[in-house]
Coordinates of C-alpha atoms and ligand atoms in Angstrom, one line a residue:
X1 CA 84.6 153.7 79.3
X2 CA 86.9 152.2 76.7
X3 CA 88.3 149.8 79.3
X4 CA 84.8 148.7 80.1
X5 CA 84.2 148.1 76.4
X6 CA 87.4 146.2 76.1
X7 CA 86.5 144.0 79.0
X8 CA 83.1 143.2 77.4
X9 CA 84.7 142.6 74.0
X10 CA 87.1 140.1 75.5
X11 CA 84.8 138.4 78.0
X12 CA 81.2 138.8 76.9
X13 CA 80.1 135.7 78.7
X14 CA 81.7 136.5 82.1
X15 CA 78.9 138.1 84.2
X16 CA 80.3 137.8 87.7
X17 CA 82.5 140.3 89.4
X18 CA 85.1 139.6 92.1
X19 CA 82.6 140.4 94.9
X20 CA 80.5 137.5 93.7
X21 CA 83.5 135.2 94.0
X22 CA 84.5 136.6 97.4
X23 CA 81.1 135.7 98.7
X24 CA 81.7 132.1 97.7
X25 CA 85.2 132.0 99.4
X26 CA 84.8 133.8 102.7
X27 CA 88.0 134.2 104.8
X28 CA 88.8 131.2 107.0
X29 CA 87.6 131.2 110.5
X30 CA 90.9 130.5 112.2
X31 CA 92.9 132.0 115.1
X32 CA 95.4 134.6 114.1
X33 CA 98.3 132.2 114.9
X34 CA 97.1 129.4 112.6
X35 CA 99.0 129.0 109.4
X36 CA 97.4 128.0 106.1
X37 CA 99.8 126.2 103.8
X38 CA 99.5 124.2 100.6
X39 CA 101.3 121.8 98.3
X40 CA 100.6 122.9 94.8
X41 CA 102.2 120.5 92.4
X42 CA 101.8 120.5 88.6
X43 CA 100.8 117.0 87.5
X44 CA 103.9 116.5 85.4
X45 CA 105.2 113.2 86.7
X46 CA 106.0 111.6 90.0
X47 CA 106.7 113.4 93.2
X48 CA 110.4 114.0 93.8
X49 CA 112.2 113.8 97.1
X50 CA 112.6 117.6 97.3
X51 CA 108.9 118.1 96.8
X52 CA 108.1 115.6 99.5
X53 CA 110.5 117.4 101.8
X54 CA 108.9 120.8 101.2
X55 CA 105.5 119.3 101.6
X56 CA 106.3 117.9 105.1
X57 CA 107.5 121.3 106.1
X58 CA 104.2 122.9 104.8
X59 CA 102.1 120.2 106.5
X60 CA 104.0 120.6 109.8
X61 CA 103.7 124.4 109.8
X62 CA 100.0 124.2 109.3
X63 CA 99.2 121.4 111.7
X64 CA 101.5 122.5 114.5
X65 CA 99.7 125.8 114.6
X66 CA 96.2 124.2 114.3
X67 CA 95.9 125.6 110.8
X68 CA 95.0 124.0 107.5
X69 CA 97.2 122.2 104.9
X70 CA 95.7 121.6 101.5
X71 CA 96.6 120.1 98.2
X72 CA 96.0 122.0 95.0
X73 CA 96.7 120.6 91.5
X74 CA 98.1 123.2 89.2
X75 CA 97.2 121.8 85.9
X76 CA 96.8 124.7 83.6
X77 CA 99.7 123.7 81.4
X78 CA 98.0 120.8 79.6
X79 CA 101.0 120.2 77.3
X80 CA 103.2 119.1 80.2
X81 CA 100.6 117.0 82.0
X82 CA 101.4 113.3 82.5
X83 CA 98.5 111.0 83.0
X84 CA 98.4 109.3 86.3
X85 CA 100.4 112.0 88.1
X86 CA 97.6 113.1 90.4
X87 CA 97.0 109.6 91.6
X88 CA 100.7 109.1 92.1
X89 CA 101.0 112.3 94.1
X90 CA 98.0 111.4 96.3
X91 CA 99.3 107.8 96.9
X92 CA 102.8 109.1 97.8
X93 CA 101.5 111.6 100.3
X94 CA 99.4 109.0 101.9
X95 CA 102.3 106.5 102.0
X96 CA 104.5 109.1 103.7
X97 CA 101.8 110.0 106.2
X98 CA 101.3 113.5 105.0
X99 CA 97.7 114.2 105.5
X100 CA 96.0 117.1 103.8
X101 CA 92.8 118.6 105.1
X102 CA 91.4 119.7 101.7
X103 CA 92.0 118.7 98.1
X104 CA 91.4 116.1 95.4
X105 CA 90.8 112.5 96.4
X106 CA 91.7 109.3 94.6
X107 CA 88.0 108.7 94.0
X108 CA 87.9 111.8 91.8
X109 CA 85.9 113.6 94.5
X110 CA 87.3 116.4 96.6
X111 CA 87.2 117.4 100.3
X112 CA 87.1 120.9 101.6
X113 CA 84.9 123.9 101.1
X114 CA 87.3 126.0 99.0
X115 CA 86.9 123.7 96.1
X116 CA 87.5 123.0 93.4
X117 CA 91.2 122.2 94.1
X118 CA 92.2 121.5 90.5
X119 CA 93.0 124.7 88.6
X120 CA 91.5 123.4 85.3
X121 CA 88.1 123.4 87.1
X122 CA 88.5 127.0 88.2
X123 CA 88.8 128.7 84.8
X124 CA 85.6 130.7 85.2
X125 CA 86.9 132.2 88.5
X126 CA 90.2 133.3 86.8
X127 CA 88.3 134.9 84.0
X128 CA 86.3 137.0 86.4
X129 CA 89.5 138.5 87.8
X130 CA 91.1 138.9 84.4
X131 CA 88.0 140.8 83.2
X132 CA 88.2 142.9 86.3
X133 CA 91.8 143.8 85.6
X134 CA 91.0 144.7 82.0
X135 CA 88.1 146.8 83.1
X136 CA 90.4 148.7 85.4
X137 CA 93.1 149.2 82.7
X138 CA 95.5 146.9 84.5
X139 CA 95.6 144.2 81.8
X140 CA 95.2 144.2 78.1
X141 CA 95.0 141.9 75.1
X142 CA 98.2 141.3 73.1
X143 CA 97.9 139.9 69.6
X144 CA 101.6 139.4 69.0
X145 CA 102.4 136.0 67.6
X146 CA 105.7 134.1 68.0
X147 CA 107.1 135.9 64.9
X148 CA 106.3 139.4 66.3
X149 CA 108.0 138.5 69.6
X150 CA 111.0 137.2 67.8
X151 CA 111.3 140.5 65.9
X152 CA 111.2 142.5 69.1
X153 CA 113.9 140.2 70.6
X154 CA 116.2 140.6 67.6
X155 CA 115.9 144.4 67.7
X156 CA 116.7 144.4 71.4
X157 CA 119.7 142.1 70.9
X158 CA 121.0 144.3 68.2
X159 CA 120.7 147.3 70.5
X160 CA 122.3 145.2 73.3
X161 CA 119.5 145.8 75.7
X162 CA 117.5 143.5 77.9
X163 CA 115.1 141.4 75.9
X164 CA 111.4 141.0 76.7
X165 CA 108.0 142.5 76.6
X166 CA 108.3 145.7 78.7
X167 CA 108.0 149.4 78.6
X168 CA 108.0 150.8 75.1
X169 CA 108.7 147.3 73.7
X170 CA 105.3 146.2 75.0
X171 CA 103.7 146.7 71.6
X172 CA 100.0 146.3 72.5
X173 CA 100.1 147.9 75.9
X174 CA 98.0 150.8 74.7
X175 CA 96.0 149.0 72.1
X176 CA 92.7 150.8 71.4
X177 CA 89.3 149.2 71.6
X178 CA 88.9 149.6 67.8
X179 CA 92.2 147.9 67.0
X180 CA 91.4 145.0 69.4
X181 CA 88.0 144.6 67.9
X182 CA 89.4 144.4 64.4
X183 CA 92.0 141.8 65.4
X184 CA 89.3 139.8 67.0
X185 CA 87.0 140.0 64.0
X186 CA 89.9 138.8 61.9
X187 CA 90.1 135.8 64.2
X188 CA 93.6 136.7 65.5
X189 CA 94.5 134.7 68.7
X190 CA 95.4 136.8 71.7
X191 CA 96.8 136.5 75.2
X192 CA 96.1 138.8 78.1
X193 CA 99.0 140.6 79.7
X194 CA 99.3 142.4 83.0
X195 CA 100.4 146.1 82.6
X196 CA 103.5 146.3 84.7
X197 CA 104.0 149.5 86.7
X198 CA 107.4 148.2 87.9
X199 CA 110.8 149.4 86.9
X200 CA 113.9 147.3 86.6
X201 CA 115.9 150.1 88.2
X202 CA 114.0 149.7 91.5
X203 CA 114.3 146.8 93.9
X204 CA 111.8 145.0 96.0
X205 CA 112.7 143.7 99.4
X206 CA 111.0 141.1 101.5
X207 CA 111.8 138.8 104.3
X208 CA 112.1 135.2 103.3
X209 CA 111.1 132.7 106.0
X210 CA 114.1 130.6 105.2
X211 CA 116.6 132.8 103.5
X212 CA 116.1 136.0 105.5
X213 CA 116.1 139.4 103.9
X214 CA 115.9 139.3 100.1
X215 CA 116.4 142.0 97.5
X216 CA 115.4 141.6 93.9
X217 CA 114.8 143.9 90.9
X218 CA 111.1 144.8 90.4
X219 CA 109.4 143.1 87.5
X220 CA 108.8 145.4 84.6
X221 CA 107.7 142.7 82.1
X222 CA 104.1 142.7 81.0
X223 CA 103.7 139.0 81.9
X224 CA 101.1 136.8 80.2
X225 CA 98.2 136.0 82.6
X226 CA 95.9 134.3 80.1
X227 CA 97.1 132.2 77.3
X228 CA 95.6 132.0 73.8
X229 CA 93.7 128.9 74.8
X230 CA 91.9 130.9 77.5
X231 CA 93.7 129.2 80.4
X232 CA 95.5 131.3 82.9
X233 CA 99.2 131.0 83.4
X234 CA 100.6 129.4 86.6
X235 CA 101.6 132.8 88.0
X236 CA 98.2 134.3 87.7
X237 CA 96.2 131.3 88.8
X238 CA 98.3 130.6 91.9
X239 CA 97.8 134.2 93.1
X240 CA 94.1 134.0 92.7
X241 CA 93.9 130.6 94.4
X242 CA 96.3 131.4 97.3
X243 CA 94.2 134.5 98.0
X244 CA 90.8 132.8 97.8
X245 CA 91.9 129.7 99.7
X246 CA 93.5 131.8 102.4
X247 CA 97.1 130.7 102.1
X248 CA 99.2 132.5 104.7
X249 CA 102.6 130.8 104.1
X250 CA 104.1 129.5 100.9
X251 CA 106.9 127.0 101.3
X252 CA 108.5 125.9 98.0
X253 CA 111.7 125.1 96.2
X254 CA 114.1 128.1 95.6
X255 CA 113.8 127.7 91.8
X256 CA 110.7 130.0 92.5
X257 CA 112.7 132.7 94.2
X258 CA 113.3 134.7 91.0
X259 CA 109.5 134.7 90.4
X260 CA 108.8 136.5 93.7
X261 CA 108.8 140.0 92.1
X262 CA 106.1 138.8 89.7
X263 CA 104.1 137.2 92.4
X264 CA 104.3 140.3 94.7
X265 CA 103.3 142.5 91.8
X266 CA 100.3 140.2 91.0
X267 CA 99.1 140.2 94.6
X268 CA 99.5 144.0 94.8
X269 CA 97.8 144.7 91.5
X270 CA 94.9 142.5 92.6
X271 CA 94.7 144.2 96.0
X272 CA 95.5 140.9 97.8
X273 CA 97.5 140.5 101.0
X274 CA 100.9 139.0 100.1
X275 CA 101.6 135.6 101.8
X276 CA 104.8 134.9 103.6
X277 CA 107.3 133.1 101.4
X278 CA 109.9 130.5 102.4
X279 CA 112.2 129.2 99.7
X280 CA 114.2 126.1 100.3
X281 CA 117.4 124.9 98.6
X282 CA 117.1 121.6 96.8
X283 CA 118.1 118.4 98.6
X284 CA 121.6 117.3 97.4
X285 CA 122.9 113.9 96.6
X286 CA 126.2 112.6 97.8
X287 CA 128.3 111.3 94.9
X288 CA 131.8 110.1 96.0
X289 CA 133.3 113.0 97.9
X290 CA 131.2 115.7 96.3
X291 CA 127.5 116.6 96.3
X292 CA 125.2 117.7 93.6
X293 CA 121.5 118.2 92.8
X294 CA 119.4 115.2 92.1
X295 CA 118.9 114.8 88.4
X296 CA 115.4 114.1 87.2
X297 CA 116.5 111.8 84.4
X298 CA 119.5 110.0 86.0
X299 CA 118.7 109.5 89.6
X300 CA 116.0 106.9 90.5
X301 CA 116.6 107.7 94.1
X302 CA 115.4 111.3 93.4
X303 CA 111.8 110.2 93.4
X304 CA 109.5 109.6 96.4
X305 CA 108.3 106.4 94.7
X306 CA 111.8 105.0 95.0
X307 CA 111.8 105.0 98.8
X308 CA 108.4 103.4 98.8
X309 CA 109.6 100.7 96.4
X310 CA 112.6 100.0 98.5
X311 CA 110.3 99.7 101.4
X312 CA 111.4 102.6 103.7
X313 CA 108.5 103.1 106.1
X314 CA 106.9 106.5 105.5
X315 CA 107.5 107.3 109.1
X316 CA 111.3 106.7 108.7
X317 CA 111.4 109.3 105.9
X318 CA 109.5 111.8 108.0
X319 CA 111.8 111.2 111.0
X320 CA 114.8 111.6 108.7
X321 CA 113.5 114.8 107.2
X322 CA 112.8 116.3 110.6
X323 CA 116.6 116.0 111.2
X324 CA 117.2 117.9 108.0
X325 CA 114.6 120.6 108.7
X326 CA 115.9 121.5 112.2
X327 CA 119.1 120.1 113.5
X328 CA 118.0 120.3 117.1
X329 CA 115.4 117.6 116.3
X330 CA 118.0 115.0 117.0
X331 CA 118.6 116.1 120.5
X332 CA 114.8 116.3 121.1
X333 CA 114.4 112.8 119.7
X334 CA 116.9 111.4 122.2
X335 CA 115.2 113.0 125.1
X336 CA 111.7 112.0 123.8
X337 CA 112.2 108.7 122.2
X338 CA 108.6 107.6 122.4
X339 CA 106.8 110.8 121.3
X340 CA 105.5 111.3 117.8
X341 CA 107.8 113.5 115.7
X342 CA 104.7 115.7 115.3
X343 CA 105.2 116.9 118.9
X344 CA 108.3 118.7 117.8
X345 CA 107.8 122.3 116.7
X346 CA 109.7 123.2 113.5
X347 CA 111.0 126.7 112.9
X348 CA 111.7 127.9 109.4
X349 CA 114.3 130.4 110.5
X350 CA 116.4 127.6 111.9
X351 CA 116.5 125.8 108.6
X352 CA 119.6 125.2 106.6
X353 CA 119.9 128.0 103.9
X354 CA 122.1 125.9 101.7
X355 CA 120.9 122.5 100.3
X356 CA 120.6 119.7 102.9
X357 CA 122.4 116.5 102.0
X358 CA 120.5 113.2 101.7
X359 CA 122.7 110.9 103.8
X360 CA 121.7 107.3 103.1
X361 CA 123.6 106.0 106.1
X362 CA 121.8 108.3 108.4
X363 CA 118.5 107.5 106.7
X364 CA 119.2 103.8 107.2
X365 CA 120.1 104.2 110.8
X366 CA 116.9 106.2 111.5
X367 CA 114.8 103.7 109.6
X368 CA 116.3 100.8 111.6
X369 CA 115.4 102.6 114.7
X370 CA 111.9 103.3 113.6
X371 CA 111.4 99.6 112.6
X372 CA 112.9 98.3 115.8
X373 CA 110.2 100.1 117.7
X374 CA 107.4 98.2 115.9
X375 CA 105.8 95.0 117.2
X376 CA 106.3 91.9 115.1
X377 CA 102.6 92.1 114.1
X378 CA 103.1 95.6 112.8
X379 CA 106.2 94.6 110.9
X380 CA 104.3 91.8 109.4
X381 CA 101.5 94.1 108.3
X382 CA 103.9 96.5 106.7
X383 CA 105.8 93.6 105.0
X384 CA 102.6 92.1 103.8
X385 CA 101.3 95.3 102.1
X386 CA 104.7 96.1 100.7
X387 CA 105.5 92.6 99.3
X388 CA 102.0 92.4 97.7
X389 CA 103.0 95.3 95.5
X390 CA 106.8 94.8 95.2
X391 CA 107.9 91.2 95.9
X392 CA 105.5 88.5 94.8
X393 CA 107.9 85.7 96.0
X394 CA 108.0 87.0 99.5
X395 CA 104.3 87.7 99.5
X396 CA 103.4 84.1 98.6
X397 CA 105.8 82.8 101.3
X398 CA 104.4 85.0 104.1
X399 CA 100.8 84.8 102.9
X400 CA 100.9 81.0 103.4
X401 CA 102.6 81.3 106.8
X402 CA 101.1 84.3 108.5
X403 CA 101.5 83.2 112.1
X404 CA 104.9 81.6 111.5
X405 CA 106.1 84.8 109.9
X406 CA 105.0 86.9 112.9
X407 CA 107.0 84.6 115.2
X408 CA 110.0 84.8 112.9
X409 CA 109.8 88.6 113.0
X410 CA 109.5 88.5 116.8
X411 CA 113.0 87.1 117.2
X412 CA 115.1 89.6 119.0
X413 CA 112.3 92.1 119.0
X414 CA 111.0 91.9 122.5
X415 CA 114.1 92.6 124.5
X416 CA 115.2 95.9 126.1
X417 CA 117.5 96.6 123.2
X418 CA 115.7 95.2 120.2
X419 CA 117.6 94.1 117.1
X420 CA 118.1 96.8 114.5
X421 CA 118.5 94.8 111.4
X422 CA 116.1 96.0 108.8
X423 CA 116.3 99.5 107.4
X424 CA 113.6 98.8 104.7
X425 CA 111.2 96.0 103.8
X426 CA 113.4 94.9 101.0
X427 CA 116.1 94.0 103.6
X428 CA 113.8 91.4 105.2
X429 CA 113.6 88.6 102.7
X430 CA 117.3 87.8 102.5
X431 CA 117.4 87.7 106.2
X432 CA 114.4 85.4 106.9
X433 CA 114.0 83.3 103.7
X434 CA 115.7 80.2 105.2
X435 CA 112.8 79.8 107.6
X436 CA 110.5 78.8 104.8
X437 CA 110.8 75.2 103.6
X438 CA 110.1 76.0 100.0
X439 CA 112.9 78.5 99.9
X440 CA 115.3 76.4 102.1
X441 CA 114.9 73.2 100.0
X442 CA 115.9 75.1 96.9
X443 CA 118.9 76.7 98.7
X444 CA 120.4 73.4 99.9
X445 CA 120.3 71.9 96.5
X446 CA 123.6 73.8 96.2
X447 CA 126.2 73.3 98.9
X448 CA 126.0 73.8 102.6
X449 CA 128.2 76.7 103.7
X450 CA 130.2 75.0 106.4
X451 CA 133.1 76.5 108.4
X452 CA 136.3 75.6 106.6
X453 CA 137.9 73.7 109.5
X454 CA 135.1 71.1 109.7
X455 CA 134.8 68.3 107.1
X456 CA 131.4 67.3 105.9
X457 CA 131.7 63.9 107.5
X458 CA 132.5 65.4 110.9
X459 CA 129.7 67.9 110.4
X460 CA 127.3 65.0 109.8
X461 CA 128.5 63.4 113.0
X462 CA 127.8 66.6 114.9
X463 CA 124.3 67.0 113.5
X464 CA 123.5 63.3 114.1
X465 CA 124.8 63.6 117.7
X466 CA 122.9 66.7 118.3
X467 CA 119.7 65.3 116.9
X468 CA 119.8 62.6 119.5
X469 CA 119.9 64.9 122.5
X470 CA 117.6 67.6 120.9
X471 CA 114.3 68.2 122.9
X472 CA 112.1 71.0 121.9
X473 CA 111.3 71.8 125.5
X474 CA 115.0 72.0 126.7
X475 CA 115.7 75.2 128.4
X476 CA 118.5 77.2 126.8
X477 CA 121.1 76.3 129.5
X478 CA 120.4 72.6 129.1
X479 CA 120.4 72.9 125.3
X480 CA 123.8 74.6 125.3
X481 CA 125.1 72.1 127.8
X482 CA 124.3 69.3 125.4
X483 CA 126.2 71.1 122.6
X484 CA 129.2 71.4 124.8
X485 CA 129.1 67.8 125.8
X486 CA 128.8 66.8 122.1
X487 CA 131.8 69.0 121.3
X488 CA 133.9 67.3 123.9
X489 CA 132.8 63.8 122.7
X490 CA 133.8 64.6 119.1
X491 CA 137.2 66.1 119.9
X492 CA 136.3 69.8 119.9
X493 CA 137.2 72.1 122.8
X494 CA 134.2 72.8 125.1
X495 CA 135.1 76.4 125.5
X496 CA 137.3 79.1 123.8
X497 CA 139.8 79.3 126.6
X498 CA 140.6 75.6 126.4
X499 CA 140.9 75.9 122.7
X500 CA 143.2 78.9 122.7
X501 CA 145.5 77.3 125.2
X502 CA 146.1 74.3 123.0
X503 CA 144.6 74.7 119.5
X504 CA 146.4 71.8 118.0
X505 CA 144.8 69.5 120.4
X506 CA 141.3 69.9 119.0
X507 CA 139.4 69.7 115.7
X508 CA 137.9 73.1 116.7
X509 CA 135.9 74.5 119.5
X510 CA 132.3 74.5 120.7
X511 CA 131.5 77.6 118.5
X512 CA 132.3 75.5 115.4
X513 CA 129.9 72.8 116.6
X514 CA 127.1 75.3 117.1
X515 CA 128.0 76.8 113.7
X516 CA 127.5 73.4 112.0
X517 CA 124.1 73.1 113.6
X518 CA 123.3 76.6 112.5
X519 CA 124.3 75.8 108.9
X520 CA 122.3 72.5 109.0
X521 CA 119.2 74.4 110.0
X522 CA 119.5 77.6 108.0
X523 CA 122.4 77.2 105.6
X524 CA 123.7 80.6 106.9
X525 CA 126.7 81.4 109.0
X526 CA 125.2 84.5 110.5
X527 CA 121.8 84.4 112.0
X528 CA 120.1 85.6 115.1
X529 CA 120.3 83.5 118.2
X530 CA 120.2 79.8 117.3
X531 CA 118.1 78.7 120.2
X532 CA 115.5 81.3 119.3
X533 CA 115.5 80.1 115.7
X534 CA 114.9 76.5 116.8
X535 CA 112.0 77.6 119.0
X536 CA 110.3 79.4 116.1
X537 CA 111.0 76.6 113.6
X538 CA 109.4 74.0 115.9
X539 CA 110.5 70.4 116.6
X540 CA 109.2 68.9 113.3
X541 CA 111.0 71.3 111.1
X542 CA 114.3 71.2 113.1
X543 CA 114.4 67.4 113.0
X544 CA 113.5 67.3 109.3
X545 CA 116.3 69.8 108.5
X546 CA 118.8 67.8 110.5
X547 CA 117.7 64.7 108.6
X548 CA 118.1 66.4 105.3
X549 CA 121.6 67.5 106.3
X550 CA 122.7 64.0 107.4
X551 CA 121.2 62.5 104.2
X552 CA 122.9 65.1 102.0
X553 CA 125.6 63.6 99.8
X554 CA 128.8 65.5 99.3
Ligands
LIG601 N1 102.9 124.5 90.5 C1 104.1 124.9 91.0 C2 105.1 123.8 90.8 O1 104.9 123.0 90.0 C3 104.0 125.4 92.4 C4 104.9 126.6 92.8 C5 104.4 127.2 94.1 O2 104.4 126.4 95.1 O3 104.0 128.3 94.1 O4 106.0 123.6 91.6

């Protein structure tokens, strides 16, 4: 009876009981092999790369088993909340192609029937369960303030024993109804604590999906489940939500491993089925010869946003992560180069137990591969969206020249072994800028970058000579024939063999002649195929650039 009174004293306005809540959140109607997973970030900043990695694993596990993957925002710690984080997280997930079936949307609305998916909107639900625990003598109000807790700690430290609120140190564990009533009448703030039946001398064992068998001491601390502001703690809220939302598998960073005894205790005390847990080691950063964890403050490349800003396609990141998740993905990818990575089944027990290393070279290779498989129109669309947000100069160049840009991007793309030149969208501008007249004109205000063995006067002769034979419709063979002829006429060897046999005889070789034409048209010494470039530039532009070159003073 006194527990009942205590429950009424603490929660006079809470009229529902757990059964009322269960009727609102019936079990999911899924096959027994379907997994229900979630990403449950606290909105305390931008998504980090490790969070994104864990989220892909959760999403894959759910969807490869025809289950459900949902997003839940764990925002009960209002002090740590950073405005804009929820939008940032939703944007990032969408950029990286991680689709959630249920959860908050950018519009402020939510999708899914287990709503609400923001913990701050579920306060009444938590209170029903907290009241239920108090009614059953499994939780109690604690009126200790910071000072009281400090006194307990000092006494424990003096006695050289474990600090904390447990066993006989749990001052209000057996608080009477009368005492609690007086404290409340005096306006004393209180938290609600769970009465732990655990003992630090006993150990719990469970099988971690990633780390295998795990043994940890039982939790004997009377943890806080509701704070003085009436909001639940993360530990408590997540247990209620994972149960009501039918989570079957929890994949998260291994910084949560030490909380497992508390979580198991909560699930058991509440009479809930315990989900399967998989704890993953953080992704490591290579620094020189050693590796270390990403630092939140120092490493810009530790955030998901960084990879978006740099312009890595979301798909490239997913493809790369698949390699980190299961190393046999690489072999599968080679045998199935055109299938979606989503056709590969991941297995948590094949994951690396120690931290996977983020290898930028490998990421770049994979990304180049991903981009090489896109059509020029697809590359254009990506570039357009990306530059609109991150590179206004590029955006204005390509916005004014849409069709031209698609043609530029098409160079080397349609052959059997397409060019693998871009790893990210920010790589593109420096490689194609010369195609645009505005950019080119500014560039050649400086000097042309000619090969050192050719003087500017000779170069002018080459370009002038070439401009006379240049026909837009010349086939490649005819075009190259003209260049060879020109080379011969101007004292250059027509081929390398000739040149090598007698280098002192010539001003240079046909390659130097082609190089001069390349520089006149692009002011670059390395470009894709010169013939292809001229085709895309078109006759007018090619002639204009040759004229500019010839008219350029030294
Ligand atoms: N809200 C917790 C976090 O910020 C989630 C931990 C969990 O996945 O259980 O990481």
